[in-house]
Amino acid sequence: MTCAELTRVLADHFAGQLPTEVAHALESHAEGCPCCRSLVRTYGITVELSRDLADVAVPAPVAERVRAALRALAASKEPPR
Amino acid sequence: MIDADLVRQARQGDVDAFLAIVRACETRVYRIGLSFTRNPEDAADLLQETVLTAFRSLGTLQDLDRVEPWMYRIATNHALMLLRARRRRPEVSMEDVEGRFGEDGHRIGAIPAWPASVDDELERRRLAARLPELAERLPETYRVIWTLGDVEQLTMEEIAAILDLTVPNVKSRLHRARLALRKLLADELLGDGGAL
């Protein structure tokens, strides 16, 4: 596997969708190539950090405000299109 | 998945049925707003606008099994309208985002390791908090796909349906968005020294 090939299959690697032999080739290449080793690690960190952003809930007053607005709209008898 | 019968009831004017749909979608809609606007008040407005638009237009929904992606599409469209009205930050070029390679497929240029501090939980939180601002520098479609794919963790198929793109197109753009964000994070951590 070359650096270019490794870069192209990174997303499938992190999605766990690489065929076993390709996954082994990736690991073997990364072991001997400091740049690709760094790329694999930092690409993974970037994905993990993005997922951490999902740890946010709707504040209760906001949810309440939205429900009130919806009930007001429904009460105005504007029919769904 | 939201039951199609619930959607049918909501279409007949059952507000409680519609509220049940809202409850299932509101967290993601709010976070989509937060990711795009980086402002809790704007995200709250966007959630309200999305819910009211969806309620008014529920009759136009064609596939009752797909009310969730339909809501996210409305939220994304509202968010994009909001963003287009604002001044944009300079975009990064997506051209060389994969790097440059020689004829033999080997990389030209270095990818330095990140400092060990990225394993520290506080530093990770700090970097995660920086991501939405860094993502503002991605071209619009890449930013949308990153938000839906990596933050909200929707499937490639769901994102493709929301954005009217093919699955391979979504996969390729998500990969390139990650590479661009990785580079922006590297610039923050190591200084903008031209490393890939």
Coordinates of C-alpha atoms in Angstrom, one line a residue:
Chain A
M1 CA 0.0 0.0 0.0
T2 CA 1.2 3.5 -0.8
C3 CA 0.6 6.7 1.1
A4 CA -1.9 7.8 -1.5
E5 CA -3.8 4.6 -1.3
L6 CA -3.8 4.7 2.5
T7 CA -5.2 8.3 2.4
R8 CA -8.0 7.2 0.1
V9 CA -9.2 4.4 2.3
L10 CA -9.0 6.2 5.7
A11 CA -12.7 6.8 6.0
D12 CA -13.6 3.2 5.3
H13 CA -10.9 2.2 7.9
F14 CA -12.6 4.3 10.6
A15 CA -16.0 3.1 9.6
G16 CA -14.7 -0.5 10.0
Q17 CA -15.5 -1.2 6.4
L18 CA -12.2 -2.3 5.1
P19 CA -11.7 -5.9 3.9
T20 CA -9.3 -7.6 6.3
E21 CA -6.4 -7.8 3.9
V22 CA -6.7 -4.1 3.1
A23 CA -6.9 -3.3 6.8
H24 CA -3.7 -5.3 7.4
A25 CA -1.9 -3.6 4.5
L26 CA -2.9 -0.2 6.0
E27 CA -1.6 -1.1 9.4
S28 CA 1.6 -2.5 8.0
H29 CA 2.2 0.6 5.9
A30 CA 1.5 2.9 8.8
E31 CA 3.9 1.0 11.0
G32 CA 6.8 1.8 8.6
C33 CA 5.7 5.3 7.6
P34 CA 5.8 8.0 10.3
C35 CA 3.7 10.4 8.2
C36 CA 0.9 8.0 7.6
R37 CA 1.0 6.8 11.2
S38 CA 0.5 10.4 12.2
L39 CA -2.2 10.9 9.6
V40 CA -4.1 7.8 10.9
R41 CA -3.9 9.0 14.5
T42 CA -4.8 12.6 13.9
Y43 CA -7.6 11.8 11.5
G44 CA -9.1 9.5 14.2
I45 CA -8.8 12.3 16.8
T46 CA -10.5 14.7 14.5
V47 CA -13.5 12.3 14.1
E48 CA -13.6 11.7 17.9
L49 CA -13.6 15.4 18.7
S50 CA -16.5 16.0 16.2
R51 CA -18.5 13.3 17.9
D52 CA -18.0 14.9 21.3
L53 CA -19.9 17.9 20.0
A54 CA -23.1 15.9 20.0
D55 CA -23.2 16.0 23.8
V56 CA -25.7 18.9 23.9
A57 CA -29.4 18.8 24.8
V58 CA -32.1 21.3 24.1
P59 CA -32.4 23.7 27.1
A60 CA -35.8 23.1 28.8
P61 CA -37.0 26.7 28.4
V62 CA -36.2 26.5 24.7
A63 CA -38.2 23.3 24.3
E64 CA -41.1 24.9 26.2
R65 CA -41.0 28.0 24.1
V66 CA -41.2 25.9 20.9
R67 CA -44.1 23.9 22.2
A68 CA -45.9 27.0 23.1
A69 CA -45.3 28.5 19.7
L70 CA -46.6 25.3 18.1
R71 CA -49.7 25.2 20.2
A72 CA -50.4 28.9 19.3
L73 CA -50.0 28.1 15.6
A74 CA -52.3 25.1 15.9
A75 CA -54.9 27.2 17.8
S76 CA -54.9 29.8 15.0
K77 CA -56.4 26.9 13.0
E78 CA -53.9 27.3 10.1
P79 CA -54.3 23.9 8.5
P80 CA -51.3 21.8 7.5
R81 CA -50.6 22.2 3.8
Chain B
M1 CA -37.8 5.4 13.7
I2 CA -41.0 7.5 14.0
D3 CA -44.1 5.5 13.3
A4 CA -45.9 6.5 10.1
D5 CA -49.3 6.3 12.0
L6 CA -48.0 9.1 14.3
V7 CA -47.3 11.2 11.2
R8 CA -50.8 10.4 9.8
Q9 CA -52.4 11.6 13.1
A10 CA -50.3 14.7 13.0
R11 CA -51.4 15.4 9.5
Q12 CA -55.0 15.3 10.6
G13 CA -54.2 18.1 13.1
D14 CA -53.3 16.1 16.2
V15 CA -50.9 18.5 17.9
D16 CA -49.9 16.0 20.5
A17 CA -48.9 13.5 17.8
F18 CA -46.8 16.2 16.1
L19 CA -45.2 17.1 19.5
A20 CA -44.2 13.5 19.8
I21 CA -42.4 13.8 16.4
V22 CA -40.8 17.0 17.6
R23 CA -39.5 15.4 20.7
A24 CA -37.8 12.7 18.7
C25 CA -36.1 15.2 16.4
E26 CA -35.6 18.4 18.4
T27 CA -32.1 17.6 19.9
R28 CA -30.6 17.0 16.5
V29 CA -32.3 20.0 15.0
Y30 CA -31.1 22.2 17.9
R31 CA -27.5 20.8 17.5
I32 CA -27.6 21.4 13.8
G33 CA -28.5 25.0 14.5
L34 CA -25.8 25.3 17.2
S35 CA -23.2 23.8 14.9
F36 CA -23.9 26.2 12.1
T37 CA -24.6 29.4 14.1
R38 CA -22.5 28.7 17.2
N39 CA -25.0 30.8 19.1
P40 CA -27.6 29.2 21.5
E41 CA -30.2 31.9 20.8
D42 CA -29.9 31.4 17.0
A43 CA -30.1 27.7 17.5
A44 CA -33.3 28.1 19.6
D45 CA -34.8 30.3 16.9
L46 CA -33.8 27.8 14.2
L47 CA -35.4 25.0 16.2
Q48 CA -38.7 27.0 16.5
E49 CA -38.6 28.0 12.8
T50 CA -38.0 24.4 11.8
V51 CA -40.9 23.0 13.9
L52 CA -43.4 25.6 12.7
T53 CA -42.4 25.2 9.1
A54 CA -42.7 21.4 9.4
F55 CA -46.1 21.7 11.0
R56 CA -47.4 24.0 8.3
S57 CA -45.9 21.8 5.5
L58 CA -46.6 18.3 6.9
G59 CA -49.1 17.7 4.1
T60 CA -46.3 17.9 1.5
L61 CA -44.3 15.1 3.1
Q62 CA -44.4 12.3 0.6
D63 CA -42.8 9.3 2.5
L64 CA -44.4 9.1 5.9
D65 CA -41.6 6.8 7.1
R66 CA -39.1 9.5 6.5
V67 CA -40.3 12.4 8.6
E68 CA -37.0 12.6 10.6
P69 CA -34.7 13.2 7.6
W70 CA -37.3 15.6 6.3
M71 CA -37.1 17.6 9.5
Y72 CA -33.3 17.7 9.3
R73 CA -33.5 18.9 5.7
I74 CA -35.8 21.8 6.8
A75 CA -33.4 22.6 9.6
T76 CA -30.4 22.5 7.3
N77 CA -32.1 24.7 4.8
H78 CA -33.0 27.3 7.4
A79 CA -29.5 27.2 8.8
L80 CA -28.0 27.7 5.4
M81 CA -30.3 30.6 4.7
L82 CA -29.2 32.2 7.9
L83 CA -25.5 31.6 7.1
R84 CA -25.8 33.0 3.6
A85 CA -27.1 36.2 5.0
R86 CA -24.0 36.6 7.2
R87 CA -20.4 37.5 6.3
R88 CA -18.4 34.3 5.7
R89 CA -14.9 33.6 6.8
P90 CA -12.4 32.9 4.0
E91 CA -12.7 29.3 2.9
V92 CA -9.9 26.8 2.9
S93 CA -9.1 25.2 -0.5
M94 CA -10.2 21.7 -0.8
E95 CA -7.9 21.0 -3.8
D96 CA -4.9 19.6 -2.1
V97 CA -6.6 18.4 1.0
E98 CA -5.4 14.8 0.6
G99 CA -1.8 16.0 0.2
R100 CA 0.6 15.7 -2.6
F101 CA 2.1 12.4 -3.7
G102 CA 5.0 11.4 -6.0
E103 CA 4.6 9.1 -9.0
D104 CA 5.3 6.1 -6.7
G105 CA 2.3 7.1 -4.5
H106 CA 4.5 8.2 -1.6
R107 CA 3.7 11.4 0.2
I108 CA 5.6 14.6 -0.5
G109 CA 5.9 16.6 2.7
A110 CA 5.6 15.7 6.3
I111 CA 2.7 15.1 8.7
P112 CA 4.1 15.9 12.2
A113 CA 2.7 14.1 15.2
W114 CA 0.5 16.1 17.5
P115 CA 1.6 16.9 21.0
A116 CA 0.9 14.3 23.7
S117 CA -1.4 16.9 25.3
V118 CA -4.2 16.0 22.9
D119 CA -4.7 12.9 25.0
D120 CA -5.6 15.1 28.0
E121 CA -9.3 15.3 28.5
L122 CA -9.3 19.1 29.1
E123 CA -7.3 19.7 25.9
R124 CA -9.7 17.5 24.0
R125 CA -12.6 19.5 25.2
R126 CA -10.9 22.7 24.2
L127 CA -10.2 21.4 20.8
A128 CA -13.7 20.0 20.3
A129 CA -15.1 23.5 21.3
R130 CA -12.9 25.0 18.5
L131 CA -14.2 22.7 15.8
P132 CA -17.5 24.6 14.9
E133 CA -15.5 27.8 14.4
L134 CA -12.8 26.0 12.3
A135 CA -15.6 24.3 10.3
E136 CA -16.8 27.7 9.2
R137 CA -13.9 27.7 6.9
L138 CA -15.1 24.7 5.0
P139 CA -17.1 25.2 1.8
E140 CA -20.8 25.1 2.6
T141 CA -21.6 21.5 1.4
Y142 CA -18.6 20.1 3.2
R143 CA -19.6 21.8 6.4
V144 CA -23.1 20.5 6.2
I145 CA -22.0 17.0 5.5
W146 CA -19.5 17.1 8.4
T147 CA -22.2 18.4 10.8
L148 CA -24.7 15.7 9.7
G149 CA -22.1 12.9 9.4
D150 CA -19.6 13.4 12.2
V151 CA -21.4 15.5 14.8
E152 CA -24.9 14.1 14.3
Q153 CA -23.7 10.7 13.1
L154 CA -26.4 10.3 10.5
T155 CA -25.8 7.5 8.0
M156 CA -24.4 8.2 4.6
E157 CA -27.7 7.1 3.1
E158 CA -29.6 9.6 5.4
I159 CA -27.3 12.4 4.5
A160 CA -27.6 11.6 0.8
A161 CA -31.4 11.7 1.1
I162 CA -31.4 15.0 3.0
L163 CA -29.0 16.7 0.5
D164 CA -30.1 15.0 -2.7
L165 CA -26.6 13.7 -3.3
T166 CA -25.3 10.2 -4.0
V167 CA -23.9 8.1 -1.2
P168 CA -20.3 8.0 -2.8
N169 CA -20.4 11.7 -3.1
V170 CA -21.3 12.2 0.6
K171 CA -18.6 9.7 1.6
S172 CA -16.0 11.4 -0.4
R173 CA -16.9 14.9 0.8
L174 CA -17.1 13.8 4.5
H175 CA -13.6 12.3 4.1
R176 CA -12.3 15.5 2.6
A177 CA -14.0 17.7 5.2
R178 CA -12.3 15.6 7.9
L179 CA -8.9 16.0 6.2
A180 CA -9.4 19.7 6.0
L181 CA -10.5 20.0 9.7
R182 CA -7.5 17.8 10.7
K183 CA -5.2 20.3 9.0
L184 CA -6.9 23.3 10.6
L185 CA -6.5 21.6 14.0
A186 CA -2.9 20.8 13.2
D187 CA -2.3 24.5 12.4
E188 CA -3.8 25.4 15.8
L189 CA -1.7 22.9 17.7
L190 CA 1.6 23.2 15.8
G191 CA 1.4 26.6 14.2
D192 CA 0.7 27.2 10.6
G193 CA 4.0 25.9 9.4
G194 CA 2.9 24.5 6.1
A195 CA 2.8 20.9 7.3
L196 CA 0.0 18.9 5.7

